[in-house]
PDB file of C-alpha atoms in Angstrom:
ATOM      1  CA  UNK A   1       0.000   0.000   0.000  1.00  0.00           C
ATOM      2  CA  UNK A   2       1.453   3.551  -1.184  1.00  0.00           C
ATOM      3  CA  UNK A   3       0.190   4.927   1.828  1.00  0.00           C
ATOM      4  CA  UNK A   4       1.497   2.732   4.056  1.00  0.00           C
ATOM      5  CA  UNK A   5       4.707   3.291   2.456  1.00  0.00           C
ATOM      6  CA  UNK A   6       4.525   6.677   3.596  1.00  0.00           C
ATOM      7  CA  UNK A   7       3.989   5.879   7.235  1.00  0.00           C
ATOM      8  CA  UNK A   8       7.229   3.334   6.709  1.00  0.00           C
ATOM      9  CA  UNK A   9       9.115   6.308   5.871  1.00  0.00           C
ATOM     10  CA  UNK A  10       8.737   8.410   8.743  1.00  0.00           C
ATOM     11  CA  UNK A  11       9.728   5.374  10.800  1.00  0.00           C
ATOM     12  CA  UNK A  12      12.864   4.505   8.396  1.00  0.00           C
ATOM     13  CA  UNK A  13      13.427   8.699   9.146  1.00  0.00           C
ATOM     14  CA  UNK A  14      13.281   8.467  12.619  1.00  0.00           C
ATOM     15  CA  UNK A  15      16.038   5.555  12.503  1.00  0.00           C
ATOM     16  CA  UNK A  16      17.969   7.220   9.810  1.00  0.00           C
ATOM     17  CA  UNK A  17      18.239  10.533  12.050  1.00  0.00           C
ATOM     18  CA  UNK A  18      18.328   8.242  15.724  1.00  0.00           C
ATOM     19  CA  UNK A  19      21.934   6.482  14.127  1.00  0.00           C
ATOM     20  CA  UNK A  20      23.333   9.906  12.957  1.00  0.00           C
ATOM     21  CA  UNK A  21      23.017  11.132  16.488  1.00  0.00           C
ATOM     22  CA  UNK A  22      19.926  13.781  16.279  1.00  0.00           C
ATOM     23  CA  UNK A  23      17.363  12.857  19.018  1.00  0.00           C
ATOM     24  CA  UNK A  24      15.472  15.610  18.390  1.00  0.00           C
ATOM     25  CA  UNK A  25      14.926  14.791  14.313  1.00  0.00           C
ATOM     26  CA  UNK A  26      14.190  11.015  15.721  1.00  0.00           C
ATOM     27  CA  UNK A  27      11.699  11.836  18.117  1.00  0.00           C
ATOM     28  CA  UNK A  28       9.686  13.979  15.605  1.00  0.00           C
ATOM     29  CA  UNK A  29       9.789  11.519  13.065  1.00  0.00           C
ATOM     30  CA  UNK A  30       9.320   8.929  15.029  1.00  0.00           C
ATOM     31  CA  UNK A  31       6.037  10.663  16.868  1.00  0.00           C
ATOM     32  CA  UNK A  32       4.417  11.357  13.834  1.00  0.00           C
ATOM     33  CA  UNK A  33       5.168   7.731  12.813  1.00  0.00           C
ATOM     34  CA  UNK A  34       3.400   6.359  15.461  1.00  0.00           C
ATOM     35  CA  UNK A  35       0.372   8.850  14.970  1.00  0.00           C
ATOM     36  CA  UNK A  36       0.118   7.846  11.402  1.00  0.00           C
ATOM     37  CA  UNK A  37       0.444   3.776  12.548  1.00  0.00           C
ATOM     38  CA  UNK A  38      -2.511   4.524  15.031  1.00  0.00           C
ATOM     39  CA  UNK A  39      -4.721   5.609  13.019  1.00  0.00           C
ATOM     40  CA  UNK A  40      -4.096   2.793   9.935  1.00  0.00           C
ATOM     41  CA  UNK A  41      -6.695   0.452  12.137  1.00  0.00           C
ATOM     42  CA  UNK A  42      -9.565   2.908  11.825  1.00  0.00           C
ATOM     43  CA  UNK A  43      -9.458   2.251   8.012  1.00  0.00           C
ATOM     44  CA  UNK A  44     -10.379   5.759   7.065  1.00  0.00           C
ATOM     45  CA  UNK A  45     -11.233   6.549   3.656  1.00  0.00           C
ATOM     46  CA  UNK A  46      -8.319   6.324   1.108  1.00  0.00           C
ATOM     47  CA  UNK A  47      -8.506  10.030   0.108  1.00  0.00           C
ATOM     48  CA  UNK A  48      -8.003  10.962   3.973  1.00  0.00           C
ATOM     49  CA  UNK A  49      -5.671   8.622   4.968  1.00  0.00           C
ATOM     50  CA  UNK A  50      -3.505   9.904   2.432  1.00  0.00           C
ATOM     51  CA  UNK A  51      -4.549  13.306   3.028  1.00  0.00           C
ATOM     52  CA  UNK A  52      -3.803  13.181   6.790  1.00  0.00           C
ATOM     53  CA  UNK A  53      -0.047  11.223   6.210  1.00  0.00           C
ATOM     54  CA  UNK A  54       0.915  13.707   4.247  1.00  0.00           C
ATOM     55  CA  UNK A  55      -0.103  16.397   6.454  1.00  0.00           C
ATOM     56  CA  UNK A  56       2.006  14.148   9.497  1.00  0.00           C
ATOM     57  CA  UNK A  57       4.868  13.736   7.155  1.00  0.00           C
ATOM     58  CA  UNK A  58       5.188  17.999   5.567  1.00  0.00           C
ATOM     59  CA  UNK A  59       5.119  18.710   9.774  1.00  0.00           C
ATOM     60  CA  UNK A  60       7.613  16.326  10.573  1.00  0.00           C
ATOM     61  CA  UNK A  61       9.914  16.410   8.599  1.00  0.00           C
ATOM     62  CA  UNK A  62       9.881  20.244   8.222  1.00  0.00           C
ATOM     63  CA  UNK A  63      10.290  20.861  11.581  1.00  0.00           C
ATOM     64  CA  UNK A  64      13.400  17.854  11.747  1.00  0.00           C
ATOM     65  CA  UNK A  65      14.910  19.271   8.451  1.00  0.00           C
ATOM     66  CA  UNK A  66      14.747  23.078   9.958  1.00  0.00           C
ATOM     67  CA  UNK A  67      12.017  24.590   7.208  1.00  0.00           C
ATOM     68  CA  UNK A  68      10.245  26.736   9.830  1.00  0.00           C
ATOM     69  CA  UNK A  69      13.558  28.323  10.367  1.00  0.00           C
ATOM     70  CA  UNK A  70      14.593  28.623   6.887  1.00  0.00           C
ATOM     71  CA  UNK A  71      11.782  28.894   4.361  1.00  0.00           C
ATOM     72  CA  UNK A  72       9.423  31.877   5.821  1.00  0.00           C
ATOM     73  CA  UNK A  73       6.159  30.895   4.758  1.00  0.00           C
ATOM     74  CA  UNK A  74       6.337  27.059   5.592  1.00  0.00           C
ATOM     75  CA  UNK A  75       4.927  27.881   9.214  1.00  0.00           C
ATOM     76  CA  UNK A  76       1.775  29.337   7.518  1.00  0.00           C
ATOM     77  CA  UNK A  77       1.521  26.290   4.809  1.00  0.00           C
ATOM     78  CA  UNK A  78       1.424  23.525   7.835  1.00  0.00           C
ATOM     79  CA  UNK A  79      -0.909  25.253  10.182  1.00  0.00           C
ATOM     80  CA  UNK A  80      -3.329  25.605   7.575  1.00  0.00           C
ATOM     81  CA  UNK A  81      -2.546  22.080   5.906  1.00  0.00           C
ATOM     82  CA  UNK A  82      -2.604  19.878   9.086  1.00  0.00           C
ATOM     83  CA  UNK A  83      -5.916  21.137  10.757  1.00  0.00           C
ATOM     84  CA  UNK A  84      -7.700  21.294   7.134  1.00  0.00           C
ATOM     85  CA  UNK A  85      -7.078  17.194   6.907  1.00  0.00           C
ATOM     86  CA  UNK A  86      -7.168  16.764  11.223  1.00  0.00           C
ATOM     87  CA  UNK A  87     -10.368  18.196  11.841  1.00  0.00           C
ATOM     88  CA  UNK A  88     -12.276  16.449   9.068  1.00  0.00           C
ATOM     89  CA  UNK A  89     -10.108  12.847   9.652  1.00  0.00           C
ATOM     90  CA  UNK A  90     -10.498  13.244  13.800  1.00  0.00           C
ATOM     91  CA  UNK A  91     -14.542  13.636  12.772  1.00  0.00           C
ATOM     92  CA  UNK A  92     -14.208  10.202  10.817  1.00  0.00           C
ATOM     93  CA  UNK A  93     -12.320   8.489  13.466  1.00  0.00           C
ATOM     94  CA  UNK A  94     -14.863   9.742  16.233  1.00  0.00           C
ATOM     95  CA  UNK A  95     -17.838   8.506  13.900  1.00  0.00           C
ATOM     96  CA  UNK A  96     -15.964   4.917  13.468  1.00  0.00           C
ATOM     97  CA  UNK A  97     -16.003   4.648  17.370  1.00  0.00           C
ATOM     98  CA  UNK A  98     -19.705   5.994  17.373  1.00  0.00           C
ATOM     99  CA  UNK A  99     -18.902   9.524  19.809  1.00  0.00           C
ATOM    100  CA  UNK A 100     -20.336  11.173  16.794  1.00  0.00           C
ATOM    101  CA  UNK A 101     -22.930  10.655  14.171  1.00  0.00           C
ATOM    102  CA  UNK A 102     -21.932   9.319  10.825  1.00  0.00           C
ATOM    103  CA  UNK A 103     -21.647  11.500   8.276  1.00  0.00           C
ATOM    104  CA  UNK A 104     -23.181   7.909   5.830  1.00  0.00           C
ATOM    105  CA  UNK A 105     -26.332   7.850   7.640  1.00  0.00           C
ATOM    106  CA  UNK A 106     -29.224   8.895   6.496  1.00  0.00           C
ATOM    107  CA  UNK A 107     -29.036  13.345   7.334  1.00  0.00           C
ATOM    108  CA  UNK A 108     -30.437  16.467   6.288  1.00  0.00           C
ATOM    109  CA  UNK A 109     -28.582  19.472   6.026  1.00  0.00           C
ATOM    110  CA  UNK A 110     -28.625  20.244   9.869  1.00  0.00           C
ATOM    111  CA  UNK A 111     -26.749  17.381  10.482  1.00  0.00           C
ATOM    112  CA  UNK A 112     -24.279  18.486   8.212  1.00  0.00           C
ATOM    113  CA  UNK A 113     -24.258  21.541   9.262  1.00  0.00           C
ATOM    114  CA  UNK A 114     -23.534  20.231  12.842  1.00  0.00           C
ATOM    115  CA  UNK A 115     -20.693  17.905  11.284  1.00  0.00           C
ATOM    116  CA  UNK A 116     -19.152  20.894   9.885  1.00  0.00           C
ATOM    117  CA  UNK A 117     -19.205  22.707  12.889  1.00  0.00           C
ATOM    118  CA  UNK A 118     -17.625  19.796  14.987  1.00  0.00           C
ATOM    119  CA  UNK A 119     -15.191  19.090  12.549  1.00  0.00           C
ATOM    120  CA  UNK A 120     -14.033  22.922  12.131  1.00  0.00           C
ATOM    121  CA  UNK A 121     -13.902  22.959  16.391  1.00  0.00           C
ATOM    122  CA  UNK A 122     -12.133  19.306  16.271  1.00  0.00           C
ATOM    123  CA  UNK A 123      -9.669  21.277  13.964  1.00  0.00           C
ATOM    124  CA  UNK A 124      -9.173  24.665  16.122  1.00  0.00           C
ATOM    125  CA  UNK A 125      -8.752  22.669  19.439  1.00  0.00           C
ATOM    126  CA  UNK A 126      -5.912  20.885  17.850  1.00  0.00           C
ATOM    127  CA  UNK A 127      -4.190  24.465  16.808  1.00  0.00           C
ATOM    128  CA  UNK A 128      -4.866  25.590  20.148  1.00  0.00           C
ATOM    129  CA  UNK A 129      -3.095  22.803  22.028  1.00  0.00           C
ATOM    130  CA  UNK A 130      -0.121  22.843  19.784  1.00  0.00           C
ATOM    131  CA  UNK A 131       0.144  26.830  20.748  1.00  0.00           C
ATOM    132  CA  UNK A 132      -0.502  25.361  24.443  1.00  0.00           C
ATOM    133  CA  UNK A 133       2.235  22.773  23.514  1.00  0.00           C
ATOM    134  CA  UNK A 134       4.897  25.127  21.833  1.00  0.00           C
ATOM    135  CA  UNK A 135       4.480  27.705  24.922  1.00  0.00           C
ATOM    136  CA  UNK A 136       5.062  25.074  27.372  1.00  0.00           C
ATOM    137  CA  UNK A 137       8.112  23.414  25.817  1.00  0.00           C
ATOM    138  CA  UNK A 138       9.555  26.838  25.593  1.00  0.00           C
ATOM    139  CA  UNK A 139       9.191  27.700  29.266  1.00  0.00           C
ATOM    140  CA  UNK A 140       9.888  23.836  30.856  1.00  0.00           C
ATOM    141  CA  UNK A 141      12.173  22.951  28.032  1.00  0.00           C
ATOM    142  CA  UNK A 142      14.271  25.761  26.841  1.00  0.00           C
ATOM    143  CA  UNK A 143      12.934  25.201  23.385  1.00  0.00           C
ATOM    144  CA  UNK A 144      12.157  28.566  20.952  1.00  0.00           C
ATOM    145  CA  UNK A 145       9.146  27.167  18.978  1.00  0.00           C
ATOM    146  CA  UNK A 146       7.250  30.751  19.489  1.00  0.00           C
ATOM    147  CA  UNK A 147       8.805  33.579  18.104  1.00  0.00           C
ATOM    148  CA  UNK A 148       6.362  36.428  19.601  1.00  0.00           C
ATOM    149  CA  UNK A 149       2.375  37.056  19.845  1.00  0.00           C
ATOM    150  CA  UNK A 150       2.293  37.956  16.407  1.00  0.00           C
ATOM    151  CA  UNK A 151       3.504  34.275  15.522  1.00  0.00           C
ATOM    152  CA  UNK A 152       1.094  32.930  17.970  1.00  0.00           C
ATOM    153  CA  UNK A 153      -1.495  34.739  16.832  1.00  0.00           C
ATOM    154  CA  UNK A 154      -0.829  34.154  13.340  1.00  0.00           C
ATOM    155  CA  UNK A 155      -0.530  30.487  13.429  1.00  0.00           C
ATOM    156  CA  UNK A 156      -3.892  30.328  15.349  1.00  0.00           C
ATOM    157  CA  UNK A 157      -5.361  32.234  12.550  1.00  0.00           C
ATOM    158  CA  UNK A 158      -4.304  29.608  10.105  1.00  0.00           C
ATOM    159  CA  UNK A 159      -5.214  26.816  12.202  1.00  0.00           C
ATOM    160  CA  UNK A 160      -8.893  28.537  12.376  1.00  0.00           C
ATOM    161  CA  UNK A 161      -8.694  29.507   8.619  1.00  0.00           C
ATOM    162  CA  UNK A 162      -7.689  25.105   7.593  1.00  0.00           C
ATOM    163  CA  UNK A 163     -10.085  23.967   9.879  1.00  0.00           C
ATOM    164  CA  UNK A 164     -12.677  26.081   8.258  1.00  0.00           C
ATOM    165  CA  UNK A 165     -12.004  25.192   4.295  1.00  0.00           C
ATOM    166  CA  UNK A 166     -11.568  21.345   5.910  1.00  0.00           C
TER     167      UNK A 166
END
């Protein structure tokens, strides 16, 4: 399976950037590896399997190969991307496990109105926590994944603005 292919090469990343000694590349690889692996069971439609793998993979292995730091608008580009596929593929995987109705069964346009609406706030929330995440590994960890309140601001706006189109 192409897709699965994919997931096999965030794994193969993580071990290709564990042996040359960076920890840090390794553990983002490897993290989105593992994301990508959990969610293979749910059997999600091809379209947003793919869809959300790629998403894992432009994330990971931009923030491992340094393209936040180096390519100016590739912040913007993944917190659009990744909550445009999340939101809609965290809806799917909620409806598989019955927390949320099915977007198959038989709905009018309320219901999909109230899908959308889910899936946009499914989408938002995860934006949110990564800000929540970033802040805190910056003030426990001595990491520098915000810049300022402007870059805070303007990745939540992009989050908001992916989870929308999603």
């Amino acid at each position: 399976d192409p897709i699965d292919v994919l997931r096999a090469l965030l794994v193969a990343g993580a071990a290709a950037f564990l042996v040359a000694g960076d920890t840090r590349g390794a553990l983002l690889l490897g993290g989105a590896g593992a994301v990508a692996w959990a969610v293979r069971p749910v059997l999600l439609p091809r379209v947003y399997d793919l869809a959300f793998v790629l998403a894992l993979t432009l994330q990971a292995w931009g923030e491992a190969l340094g393209l936040y730091d180096s390519i100016a608008w590739f912040d913007n580009v993944v917190h659009f991307t990744l909550p445009f596929f999340a939101g809609p593929t965290l809806y799917i995987v909620l409806a598989r496990i019955d927390l949320v109705p099915d977007p198959k069964d038989d709905t009018d346009t309320r219901h999909y109105a109230g899908i959308a609406v889910v899936a946009f706030a499914l989408g938002v929330a995860l934006g949110g926590l990564w800000e929540i995440f970033e802040y805190a590994s910056d003030n426990w960890l001595g990491s520098s994944l915000q810049i300022d309140n402007d870059d805070t601001i303007g990745d939540l706006i992009a989050d908001s603005l992916g989870a929308l189109t999603g």
